[in-house]
Coordinates of C-alpha atoms in Angstrom, one line a residue:
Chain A
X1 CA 31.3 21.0 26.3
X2 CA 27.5 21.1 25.5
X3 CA 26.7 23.6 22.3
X4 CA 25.3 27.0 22.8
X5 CA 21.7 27.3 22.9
X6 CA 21.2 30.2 20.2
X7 CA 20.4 27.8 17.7
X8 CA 19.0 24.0 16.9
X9 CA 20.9 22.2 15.0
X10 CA 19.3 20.0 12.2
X11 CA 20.0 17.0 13.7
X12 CA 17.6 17.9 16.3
X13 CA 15.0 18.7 13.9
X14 CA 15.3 15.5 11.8
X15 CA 15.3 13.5 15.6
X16 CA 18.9 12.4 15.6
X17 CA 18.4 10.7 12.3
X18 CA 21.1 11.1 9.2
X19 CA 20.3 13.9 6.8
X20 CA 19.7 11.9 3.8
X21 CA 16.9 10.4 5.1
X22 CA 14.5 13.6 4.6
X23 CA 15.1 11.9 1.0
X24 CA 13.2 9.3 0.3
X25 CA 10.7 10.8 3.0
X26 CA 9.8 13.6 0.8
X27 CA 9.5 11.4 -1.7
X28 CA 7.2 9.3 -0.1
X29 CA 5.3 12.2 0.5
X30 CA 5.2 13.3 -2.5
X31 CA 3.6 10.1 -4.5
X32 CA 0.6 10.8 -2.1
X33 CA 0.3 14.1 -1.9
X34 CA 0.7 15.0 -5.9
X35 CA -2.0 12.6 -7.4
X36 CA -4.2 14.3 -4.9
X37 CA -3.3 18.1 -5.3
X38 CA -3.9 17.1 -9.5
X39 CA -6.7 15.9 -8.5
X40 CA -7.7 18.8 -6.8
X41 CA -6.7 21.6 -9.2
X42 CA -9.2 19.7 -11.8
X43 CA -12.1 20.3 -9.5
X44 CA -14.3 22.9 -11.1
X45 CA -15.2 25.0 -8.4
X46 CA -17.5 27.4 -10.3
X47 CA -20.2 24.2 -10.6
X48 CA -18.9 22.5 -7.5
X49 CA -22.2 23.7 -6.1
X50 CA -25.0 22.7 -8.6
X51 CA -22.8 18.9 -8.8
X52 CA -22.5 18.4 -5.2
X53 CA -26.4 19.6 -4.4
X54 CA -28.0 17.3 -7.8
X55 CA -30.4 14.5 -7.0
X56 CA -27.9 12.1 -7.8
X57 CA -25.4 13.3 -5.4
X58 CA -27.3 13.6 -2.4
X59 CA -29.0 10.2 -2.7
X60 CA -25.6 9.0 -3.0
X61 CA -24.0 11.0 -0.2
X62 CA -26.5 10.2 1.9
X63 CA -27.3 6.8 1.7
X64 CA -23.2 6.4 2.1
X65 CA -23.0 8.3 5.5
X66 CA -26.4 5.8 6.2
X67 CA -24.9 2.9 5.7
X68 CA -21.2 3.2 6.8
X69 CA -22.9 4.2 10.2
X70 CA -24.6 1.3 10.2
X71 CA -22.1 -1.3 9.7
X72 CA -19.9 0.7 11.9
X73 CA -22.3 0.1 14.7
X74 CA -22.5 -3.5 13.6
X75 CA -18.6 -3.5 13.5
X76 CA -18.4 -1.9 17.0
X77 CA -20.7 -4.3 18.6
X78 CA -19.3 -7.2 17.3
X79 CA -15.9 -6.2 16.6
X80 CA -15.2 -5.1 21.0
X81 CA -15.9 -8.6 22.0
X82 CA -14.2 -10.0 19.6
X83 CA -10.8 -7.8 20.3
X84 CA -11.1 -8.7 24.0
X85 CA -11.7 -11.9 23.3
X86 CA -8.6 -12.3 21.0
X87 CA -6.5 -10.6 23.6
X88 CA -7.0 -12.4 26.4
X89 CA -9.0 -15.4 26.4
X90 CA -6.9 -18.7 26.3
X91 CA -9.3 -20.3 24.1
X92 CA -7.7 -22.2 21.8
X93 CA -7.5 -21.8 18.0
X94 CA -7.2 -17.9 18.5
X95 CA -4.2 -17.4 16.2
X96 CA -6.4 -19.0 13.7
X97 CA -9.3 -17.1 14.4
X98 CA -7.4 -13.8 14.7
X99 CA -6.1 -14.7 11.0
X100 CA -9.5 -15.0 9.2
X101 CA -11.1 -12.2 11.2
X102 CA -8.2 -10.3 9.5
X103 CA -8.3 -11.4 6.0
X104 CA -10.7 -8.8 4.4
X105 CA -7.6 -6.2 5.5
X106 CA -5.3 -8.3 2.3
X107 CA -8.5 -9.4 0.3
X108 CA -9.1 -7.3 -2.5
X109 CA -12.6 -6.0 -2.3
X110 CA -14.3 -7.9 -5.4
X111 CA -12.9 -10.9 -3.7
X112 CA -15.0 -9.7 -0.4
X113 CA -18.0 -9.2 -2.4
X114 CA -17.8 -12.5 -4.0
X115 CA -17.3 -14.7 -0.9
X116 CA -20.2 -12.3 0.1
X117 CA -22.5 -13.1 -3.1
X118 CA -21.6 -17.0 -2.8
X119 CA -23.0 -17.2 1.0
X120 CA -25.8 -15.0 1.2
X121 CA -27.0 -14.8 -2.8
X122 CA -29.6 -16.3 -3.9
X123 CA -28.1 -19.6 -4.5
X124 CA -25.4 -19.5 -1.9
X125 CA -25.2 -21.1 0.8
X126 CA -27.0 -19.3 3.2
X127 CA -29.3 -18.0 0.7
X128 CA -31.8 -21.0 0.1
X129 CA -32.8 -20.9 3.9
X130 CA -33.1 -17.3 3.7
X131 CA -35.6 -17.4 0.8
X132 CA -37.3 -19.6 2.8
X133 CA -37.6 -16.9 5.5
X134 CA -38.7 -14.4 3.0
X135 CA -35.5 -12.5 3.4
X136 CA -33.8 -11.8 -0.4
X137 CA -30.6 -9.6 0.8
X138 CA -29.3 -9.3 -2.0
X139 CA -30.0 -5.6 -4.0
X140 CA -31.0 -4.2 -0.9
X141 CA -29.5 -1.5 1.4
X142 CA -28.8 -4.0 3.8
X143 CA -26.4 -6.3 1.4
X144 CA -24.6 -2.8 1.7
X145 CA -24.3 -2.6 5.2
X146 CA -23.3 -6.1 5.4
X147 CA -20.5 -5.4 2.8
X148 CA -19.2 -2.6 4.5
X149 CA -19.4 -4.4 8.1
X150 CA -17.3 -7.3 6.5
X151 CA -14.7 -5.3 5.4
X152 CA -14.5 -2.6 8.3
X153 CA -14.5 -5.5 11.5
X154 CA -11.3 -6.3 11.2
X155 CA -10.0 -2.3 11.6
X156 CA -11.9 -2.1 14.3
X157 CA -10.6 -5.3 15.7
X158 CA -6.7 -4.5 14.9
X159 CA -6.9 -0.9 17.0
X160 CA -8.9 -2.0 19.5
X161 CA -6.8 -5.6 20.2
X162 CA -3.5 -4.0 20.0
X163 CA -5.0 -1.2 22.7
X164 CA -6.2 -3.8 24.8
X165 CA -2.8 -5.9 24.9
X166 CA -0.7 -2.8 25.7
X167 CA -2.9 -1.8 28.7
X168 CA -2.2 -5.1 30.2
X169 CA -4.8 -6.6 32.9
X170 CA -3.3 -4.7 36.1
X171 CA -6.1 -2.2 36.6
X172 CA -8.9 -5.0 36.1
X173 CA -7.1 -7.5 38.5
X174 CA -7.1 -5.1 41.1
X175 CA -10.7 -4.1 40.3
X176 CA -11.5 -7.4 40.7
X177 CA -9.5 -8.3 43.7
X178 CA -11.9 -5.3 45.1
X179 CA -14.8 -7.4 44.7
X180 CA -16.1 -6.0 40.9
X181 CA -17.7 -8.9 39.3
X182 CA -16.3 -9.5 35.7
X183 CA -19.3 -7.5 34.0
X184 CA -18.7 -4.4 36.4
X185 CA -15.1 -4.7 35.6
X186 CA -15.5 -4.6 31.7
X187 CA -17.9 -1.7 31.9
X188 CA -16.2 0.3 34.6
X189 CA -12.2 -0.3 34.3
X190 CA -11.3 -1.5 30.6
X191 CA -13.9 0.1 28.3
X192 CA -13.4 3.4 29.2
X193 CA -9.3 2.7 29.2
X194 CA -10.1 1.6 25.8
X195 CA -11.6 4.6 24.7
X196 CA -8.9 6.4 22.5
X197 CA -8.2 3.2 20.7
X198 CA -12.2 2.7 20.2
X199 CA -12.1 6.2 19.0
X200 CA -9.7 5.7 16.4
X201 CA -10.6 2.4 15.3
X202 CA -14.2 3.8 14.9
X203 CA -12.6 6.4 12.8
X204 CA -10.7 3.9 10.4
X205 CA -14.2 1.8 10.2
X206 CA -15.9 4.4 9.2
X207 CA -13.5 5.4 6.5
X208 CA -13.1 2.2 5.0
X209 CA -16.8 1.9 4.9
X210 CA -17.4 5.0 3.4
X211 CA -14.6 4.3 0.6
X212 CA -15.6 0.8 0.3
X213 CA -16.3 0.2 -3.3
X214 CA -15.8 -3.6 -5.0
X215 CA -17.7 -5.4 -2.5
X216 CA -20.9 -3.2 -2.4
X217 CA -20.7 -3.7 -6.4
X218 CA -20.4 -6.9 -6.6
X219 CA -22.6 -8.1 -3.7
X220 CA -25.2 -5.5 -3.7
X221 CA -25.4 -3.9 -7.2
X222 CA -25.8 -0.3 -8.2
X223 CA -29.1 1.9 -7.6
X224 CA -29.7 4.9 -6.8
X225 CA -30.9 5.4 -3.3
X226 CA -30.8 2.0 -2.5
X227 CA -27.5 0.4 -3.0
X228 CA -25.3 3.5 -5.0
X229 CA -23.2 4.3 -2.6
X230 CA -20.8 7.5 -3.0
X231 CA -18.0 5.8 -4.3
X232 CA -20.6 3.6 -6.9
X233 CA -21.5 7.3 -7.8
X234 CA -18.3 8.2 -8.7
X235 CA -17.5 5.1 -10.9
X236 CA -20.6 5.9 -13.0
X237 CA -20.5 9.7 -13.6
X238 CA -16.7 9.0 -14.5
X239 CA -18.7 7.8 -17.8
X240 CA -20.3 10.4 -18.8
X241 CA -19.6 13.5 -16.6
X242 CA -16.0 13.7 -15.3
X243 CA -16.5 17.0 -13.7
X244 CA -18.7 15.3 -11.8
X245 CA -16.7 12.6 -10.8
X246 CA -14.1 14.6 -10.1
X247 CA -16.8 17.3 -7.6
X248 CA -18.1 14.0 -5.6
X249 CA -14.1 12.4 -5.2
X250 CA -13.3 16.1 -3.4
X251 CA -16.0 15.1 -0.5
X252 CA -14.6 12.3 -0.3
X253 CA -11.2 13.2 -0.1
X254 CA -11.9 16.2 2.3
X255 CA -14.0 13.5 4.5
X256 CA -11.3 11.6 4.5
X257 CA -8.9 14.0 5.3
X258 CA -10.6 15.0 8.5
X259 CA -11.5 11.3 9.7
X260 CA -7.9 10.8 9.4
X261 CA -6.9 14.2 11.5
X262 CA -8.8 13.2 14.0
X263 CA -7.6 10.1 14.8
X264 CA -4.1 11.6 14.8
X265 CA -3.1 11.8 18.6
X266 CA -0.6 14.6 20.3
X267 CA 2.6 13.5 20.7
X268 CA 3.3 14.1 24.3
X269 CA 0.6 13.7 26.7
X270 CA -3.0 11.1 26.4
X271 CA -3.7 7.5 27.4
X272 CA -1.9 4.8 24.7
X273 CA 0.5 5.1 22.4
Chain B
X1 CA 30.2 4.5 4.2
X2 CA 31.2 6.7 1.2
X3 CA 32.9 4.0 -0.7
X4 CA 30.4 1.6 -0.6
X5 CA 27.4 3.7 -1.5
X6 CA 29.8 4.4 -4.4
X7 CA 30.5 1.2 -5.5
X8 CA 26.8 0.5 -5.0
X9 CA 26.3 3.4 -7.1
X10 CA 28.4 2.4 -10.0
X11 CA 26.8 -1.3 -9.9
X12 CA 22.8 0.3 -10.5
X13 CA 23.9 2.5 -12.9
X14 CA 25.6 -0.2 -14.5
X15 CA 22.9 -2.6 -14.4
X16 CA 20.9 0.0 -16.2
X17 CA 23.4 0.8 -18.7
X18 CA 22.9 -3.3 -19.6
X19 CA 19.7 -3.2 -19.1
X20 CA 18.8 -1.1 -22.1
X21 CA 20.4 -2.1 -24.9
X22 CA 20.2 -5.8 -24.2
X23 CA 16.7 -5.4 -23.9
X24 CA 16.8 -4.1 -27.6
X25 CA 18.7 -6.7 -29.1
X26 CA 17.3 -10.2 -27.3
X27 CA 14.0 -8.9 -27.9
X28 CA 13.5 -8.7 -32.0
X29 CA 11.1 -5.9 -32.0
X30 CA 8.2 -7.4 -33.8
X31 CA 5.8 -4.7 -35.2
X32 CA 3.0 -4.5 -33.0
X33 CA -0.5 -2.8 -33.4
X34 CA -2.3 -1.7 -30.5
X35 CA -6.2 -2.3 -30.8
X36 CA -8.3 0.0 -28.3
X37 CA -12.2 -1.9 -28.1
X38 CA -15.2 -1.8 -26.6
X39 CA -15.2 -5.1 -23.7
X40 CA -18.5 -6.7 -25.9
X41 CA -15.8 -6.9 -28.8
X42 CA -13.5 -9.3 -26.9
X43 CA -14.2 -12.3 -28.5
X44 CA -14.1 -10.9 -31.9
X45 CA -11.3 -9.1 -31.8
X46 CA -9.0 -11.3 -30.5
X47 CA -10.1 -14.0 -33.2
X48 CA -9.1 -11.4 -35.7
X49 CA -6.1 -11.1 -34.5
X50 CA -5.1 -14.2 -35.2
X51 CA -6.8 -13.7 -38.3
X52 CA -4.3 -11.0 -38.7
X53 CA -1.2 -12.4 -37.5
X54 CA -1.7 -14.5 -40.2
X55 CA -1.9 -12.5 -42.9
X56 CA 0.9 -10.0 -41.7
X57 CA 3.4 -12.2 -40.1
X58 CA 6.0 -10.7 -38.1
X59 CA 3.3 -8.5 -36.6
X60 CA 1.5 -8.9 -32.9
X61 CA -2.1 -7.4 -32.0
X62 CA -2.2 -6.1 -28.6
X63 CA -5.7 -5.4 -27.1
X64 CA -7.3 -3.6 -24.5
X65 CA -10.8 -3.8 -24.2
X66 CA -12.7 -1.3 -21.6
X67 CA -15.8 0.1 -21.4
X68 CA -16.0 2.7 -24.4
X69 CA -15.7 6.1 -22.7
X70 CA -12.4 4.5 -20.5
X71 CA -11.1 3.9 -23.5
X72 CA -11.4 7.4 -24.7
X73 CA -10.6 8.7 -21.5
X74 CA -6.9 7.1 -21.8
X75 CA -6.3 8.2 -25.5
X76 CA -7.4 11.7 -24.4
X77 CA -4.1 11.3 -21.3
X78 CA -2.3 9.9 -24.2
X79 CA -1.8 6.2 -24.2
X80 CA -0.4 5.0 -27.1
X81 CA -2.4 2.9 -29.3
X82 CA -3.1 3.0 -33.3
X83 CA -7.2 1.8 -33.4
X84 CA -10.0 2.7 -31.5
X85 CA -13.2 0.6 -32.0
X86 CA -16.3 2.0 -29.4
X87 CA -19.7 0.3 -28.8
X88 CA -21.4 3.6 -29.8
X89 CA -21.0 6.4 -32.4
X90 CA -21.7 8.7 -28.9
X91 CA -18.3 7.6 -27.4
X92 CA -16.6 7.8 -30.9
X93 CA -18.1 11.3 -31.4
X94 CA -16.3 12.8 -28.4
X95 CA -13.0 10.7 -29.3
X96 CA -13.3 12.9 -32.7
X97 CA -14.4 16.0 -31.0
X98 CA -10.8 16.1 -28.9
X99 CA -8.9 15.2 -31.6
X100 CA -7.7 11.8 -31.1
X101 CA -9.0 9.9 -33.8
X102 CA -7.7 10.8 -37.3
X103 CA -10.3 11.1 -40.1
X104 CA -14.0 9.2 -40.2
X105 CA -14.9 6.6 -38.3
X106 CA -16.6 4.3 -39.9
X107 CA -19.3 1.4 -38.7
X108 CA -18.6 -2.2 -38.9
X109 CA -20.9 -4.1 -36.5
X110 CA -24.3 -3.1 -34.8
X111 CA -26.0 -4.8 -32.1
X112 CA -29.2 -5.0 -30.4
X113 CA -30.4 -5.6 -27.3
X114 CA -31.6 -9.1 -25.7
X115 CA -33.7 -10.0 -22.6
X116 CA -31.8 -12.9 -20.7
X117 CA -33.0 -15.4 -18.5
X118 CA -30.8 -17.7 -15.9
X119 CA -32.0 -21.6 -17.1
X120 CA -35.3 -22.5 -16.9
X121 CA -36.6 -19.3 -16.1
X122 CA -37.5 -19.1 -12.6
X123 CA -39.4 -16.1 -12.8
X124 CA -41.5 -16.8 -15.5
X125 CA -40.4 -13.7 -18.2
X126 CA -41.8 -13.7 -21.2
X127 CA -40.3 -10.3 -22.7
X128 CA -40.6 -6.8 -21.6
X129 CA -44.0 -6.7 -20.2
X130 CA -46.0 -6.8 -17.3
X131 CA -44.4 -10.2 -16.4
X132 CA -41.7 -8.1 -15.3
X133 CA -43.4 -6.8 -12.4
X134 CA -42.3 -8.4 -9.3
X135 CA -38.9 -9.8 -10.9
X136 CA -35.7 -8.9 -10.3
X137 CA -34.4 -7.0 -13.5
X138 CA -31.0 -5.9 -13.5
X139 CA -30.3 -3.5 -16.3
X140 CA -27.1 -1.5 -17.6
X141 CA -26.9 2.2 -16.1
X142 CA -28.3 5.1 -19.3
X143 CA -24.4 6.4 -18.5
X144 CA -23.3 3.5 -20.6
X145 CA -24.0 2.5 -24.2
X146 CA -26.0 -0.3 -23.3
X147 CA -28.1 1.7 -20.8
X148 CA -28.7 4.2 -23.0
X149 CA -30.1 1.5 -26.0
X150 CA -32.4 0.1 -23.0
X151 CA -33.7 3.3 -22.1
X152 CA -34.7 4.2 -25.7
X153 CA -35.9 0.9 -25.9
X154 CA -38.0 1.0 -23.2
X155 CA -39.3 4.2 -24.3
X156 CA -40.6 2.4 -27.7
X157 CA -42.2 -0.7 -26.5
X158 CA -43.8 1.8 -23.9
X159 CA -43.0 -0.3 -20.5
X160 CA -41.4 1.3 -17.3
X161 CA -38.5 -0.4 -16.3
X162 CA -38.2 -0.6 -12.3
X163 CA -34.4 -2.6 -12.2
X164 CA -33.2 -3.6 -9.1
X165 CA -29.7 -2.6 -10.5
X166 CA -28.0 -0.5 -13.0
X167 CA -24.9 -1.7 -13.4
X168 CA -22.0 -0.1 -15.0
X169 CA -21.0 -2.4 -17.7
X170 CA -23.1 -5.1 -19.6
X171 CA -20.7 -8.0 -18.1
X172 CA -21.6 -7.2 -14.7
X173 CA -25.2 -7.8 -15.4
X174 CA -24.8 -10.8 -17.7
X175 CA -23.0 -12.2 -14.8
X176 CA -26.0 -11.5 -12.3
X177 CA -28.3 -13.3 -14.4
X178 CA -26.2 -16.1 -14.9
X179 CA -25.4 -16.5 -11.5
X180 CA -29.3 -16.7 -10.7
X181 CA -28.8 -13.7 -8.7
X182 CA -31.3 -11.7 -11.1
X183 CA -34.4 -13.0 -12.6
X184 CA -33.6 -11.3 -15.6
X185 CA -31.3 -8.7 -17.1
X186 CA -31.2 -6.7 -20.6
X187 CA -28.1 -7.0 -23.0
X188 CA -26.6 -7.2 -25.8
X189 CA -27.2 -10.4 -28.0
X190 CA -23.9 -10.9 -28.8
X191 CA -23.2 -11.6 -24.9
X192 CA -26.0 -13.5 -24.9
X193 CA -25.0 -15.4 -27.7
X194 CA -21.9 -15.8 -26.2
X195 CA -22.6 -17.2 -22.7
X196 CA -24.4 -19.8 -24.4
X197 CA -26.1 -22.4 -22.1
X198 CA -25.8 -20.8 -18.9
X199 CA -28.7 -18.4 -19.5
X200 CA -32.0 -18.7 -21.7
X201 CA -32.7 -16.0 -24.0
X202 CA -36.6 -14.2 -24.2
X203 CA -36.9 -12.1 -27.1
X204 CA -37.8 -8.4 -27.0
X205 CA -40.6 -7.2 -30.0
X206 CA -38.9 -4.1 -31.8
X207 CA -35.5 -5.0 -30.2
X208 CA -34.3 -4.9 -33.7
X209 CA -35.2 -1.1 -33.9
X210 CA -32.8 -0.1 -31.2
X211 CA -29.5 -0.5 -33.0
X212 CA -25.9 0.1 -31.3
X213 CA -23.7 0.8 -34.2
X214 CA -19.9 0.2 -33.2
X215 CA -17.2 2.5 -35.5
X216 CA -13.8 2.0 -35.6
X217 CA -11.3 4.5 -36.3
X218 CA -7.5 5.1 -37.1
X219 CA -5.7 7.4 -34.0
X220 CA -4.5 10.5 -34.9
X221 CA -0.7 9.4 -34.1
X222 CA -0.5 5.8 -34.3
X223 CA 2.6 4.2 -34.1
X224 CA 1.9 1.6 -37.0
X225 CA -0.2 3.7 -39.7
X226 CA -0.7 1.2 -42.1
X227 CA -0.6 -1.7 -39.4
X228 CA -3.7 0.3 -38.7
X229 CA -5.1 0.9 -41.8
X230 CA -5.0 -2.6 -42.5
X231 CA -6.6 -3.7 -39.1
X232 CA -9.7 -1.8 -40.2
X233 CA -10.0 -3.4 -43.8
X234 CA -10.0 -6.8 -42.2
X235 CA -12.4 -5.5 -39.7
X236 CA -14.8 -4.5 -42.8
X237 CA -13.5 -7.1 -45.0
X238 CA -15.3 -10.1 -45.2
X239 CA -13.1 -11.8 -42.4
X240 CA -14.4 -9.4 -40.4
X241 CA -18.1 -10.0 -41.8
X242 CA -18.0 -13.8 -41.3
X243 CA -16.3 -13.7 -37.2
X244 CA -18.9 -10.7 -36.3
X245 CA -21.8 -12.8 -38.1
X246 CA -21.5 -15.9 -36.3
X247 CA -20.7 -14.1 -32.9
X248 CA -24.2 -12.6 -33.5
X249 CA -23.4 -9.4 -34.2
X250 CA -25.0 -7.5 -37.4
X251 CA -22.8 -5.8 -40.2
X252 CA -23.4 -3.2 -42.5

């Protein structure tokens, strides 16, 4: 005898699941979402204008959103191939290439910046024939963009490899059965199927870039304009102007906050999962 | 299902019931003082603690060095420690200002600024002059003590600085230099002093007129008092006077 209809019962609510589960759920929502409400009652909103608009803070907001364009670019153009190739190429070796594509997602950033530093400084071991070429990356805007790139491919390759495997190869075997050679196929049948997952993993390697911190330190050093980055910006007002600190951390958090909602995907209804 | 999540109950509450007063007996609590310093002080201090170990046995020095204004930054949320010793009487001044640090500070070491080369001097510096133009100079940023002692002494030998980078603490650009990555970088002597071969060392004219002076002060609710009180004798004993002497720094 099926229930009357006048009223949902909170196992429908909670999805079928037990009760007590709502438990530690709240509570994981809670250690994320407390930390950052503290965070933002401290922000001093009467200066929040004349901090956010200062020389510093522009240079530093700027050259961020800059940069963590940049190396998304760079991580889009490389990272695409890459995912396809991972998925369904049966070269060999591409467990073990999948794995150190994917170790800057575990490294902790100072580590990335170091195995940066130690191959493209100065005295690493690219860095002797690019003196010789007149190139000196490091301190420059580019040693940021590099940074950034190094630690954002492998989100980019994670979304857009796990896409790619769910879609399966039916709609490019038939496009190619109808006579599409392999470049018209990738162009016209599985990049725009991949779109959603490219959107979102553009989303997340943009993010990351723009939050990335030990690695531009480390690799690239700290100067305004050039190499501070907002994050960098952050870590040095904390010294002297925590107000400050605390005005920039609120543009990042609200940037992040809206890279993150739009990646979020309705329930019911769109192309993936 | 009930029974078992209240057995499993009554085993974590027990486990926690041990857990406490065990933990008081196997462990004899040895007194312990808690040392707040500036990172440059590293070295120093933690000879000194042995130093002290010795002459208060029973007793354990635990240290955290930070940049200065971290370290105020955590006594002001209320970390627990009993001495505070800053790299300048700036950071000190606003550790008094909030109330944190009982009574005067008072100065035990100062220290001057250094130019530092990685060996054999690629670049050819020969202080802070126009053979800096061209070079890659990393210096520390003016948020930090040892930015703000190489802005004032830029300002009096009357040379302007164009860095590369301004880093945010005086290890991060001792390590550039030494790792070749910068031509040359500006800190303290004492870190000079203490990386030893693997960077050269240029003097600076009128370095010696920039002067960091480092106070150390007794908390306003340490947990050892006279622990504390005692620290900052040594500190300004002649103990103290020899180990910050031969690390290079100057005393009072």
């Amino acid at each position: 005898m099926t229930p009357p209809r006048t009223a949902r019962p909170v196992g429908d609510l909670t999805g079928g699941l037990p009760r007590w589960v709502l438990v530690p759920a709240a509570v994981g929502v809670l250690l994320i979402a407390l930390p950052v409400l503290g965070m933002v009652l401290r922000v001093p909103w009467g200066e929040l204008p004349a901090l956010l608009t200062s020389e510093a803070s522009l240079a530093a907001l700027g050259l961020s959103l800059r940069t963590s364009a940049a190396a998304t670019l760079l991580a889009v153009v490389l990272g695409v191939p890459l995912a396809l190739v991972l998925a369904w190429s049966r070269l060999p070796g591409a467990r073990v290439v999948r794995t150190v594509v994917l170790l800057p997602l575990v490294l902790p950033p100072v580590v990335s910046g170091l195995a940066l530093l130690t191959t493209f400084g100065r005295r690493g071991l690219l860095g002797q024939q690019l003196e010789v070429l007149g190139i000196d990356i490091a301190f420059s805007t580019t040693a940021v963009v590099l940074a950034q790139a190094f630690v954002a491919l492998p989100f980019l390759v994670i979304s857009v490899e796990g896409a790619v495997r769910t879609a399966g190869r039916r709609h490019e075997v038939v496009a190619a059965t109808l006579g599409a050679r392999p470049t018209t196929v990738l162009r016209r049948v599985t990049l725009p199927l991949l779109a959603p997952a490219l959107g979102s993993g553009i989303a997340l390697a943009f993010a990351r870039c723009l939050g990335e911190f030990g690695a531009t330190l480390t690799f690239a050093g700290s100067l305004q304009g050039v190499t501070r980055t907002l994050p960098l910006e952050i870590y040095l007002q904390r010294e002297t102007d925590p107000d400050a600190a605390i005005a920039l951390s609120l543009v990042l958090v609200v940037v992040a906050a809206g890279i993150v909602l739009l990646t979020q995907r309705p329930r019911r209804g769109g192309t993936g999962s | 299902m009930t029974r078992r999540l209240a057995l499993a109950a009554v085993v974590v509450l027990g486990l926690a019931a041990c857990g406490g007063p065990d933990a008081g007996t196997a462990a004899e609590p040895e007194e312990r003082l808690t040392v707040l310093a500036a990172a440059s002080l590293r070295d120093v201090f933690e000879d000194l603690g042995e130093v002290f170990t010795e002459q208060h046995p029973g007793t354990e020095v635990a240290f955290s060095f930070a940049g200065s204004s971290d370290l105020v930054a955590q006594l002001d949320a209320g970390a627990t420690a009993d001495v505070l010793a800053t790299a300048d009487e700036a950071t000190m001044g606003r550790a008094l200002a909030s109330g944190t640090i009982a009574g005067q500070p008072q100065a035990f070491a100062h220290n001057t600024l250094t130019l530092v080369v990685p060996s054999g001097n690629p670049a050819g510096v020969s202080g802070l002059d126009a053979s800096l133009a061209g070079v890659d100079l990393v210096v520390c940023a003016p948020q930090v003590p040892c930015g703000a002692a190489t802005v004032a002494l830029a300002d009096l030998v009357g040379v302007a600085l164009s860095p590369v980078s301004e880093e945010g603490s005086v290890t991060d650009v001792l390590g550039k230099v030494r790792s070749g990555q910068a031509d040359a970088g500006l800190v303290y002597a004492t870190d000079a002093a203490a990386a030893g071969d693997a960077v050269e060392t240029v003097a600076v004219a009128r370095a010696d007129e920039v002067v960091n002076s480092y106070p150390v002060a007794v908390t306003a609710d340490p947990a050892e008092p006279d622990l504390a009180a005692a620290w900052v004798d040594l500190v300004l004993g002649p103990e103290g006077r020899q180990v910050l002497g031969d690390a290079g720094f100057g005393t009072p």
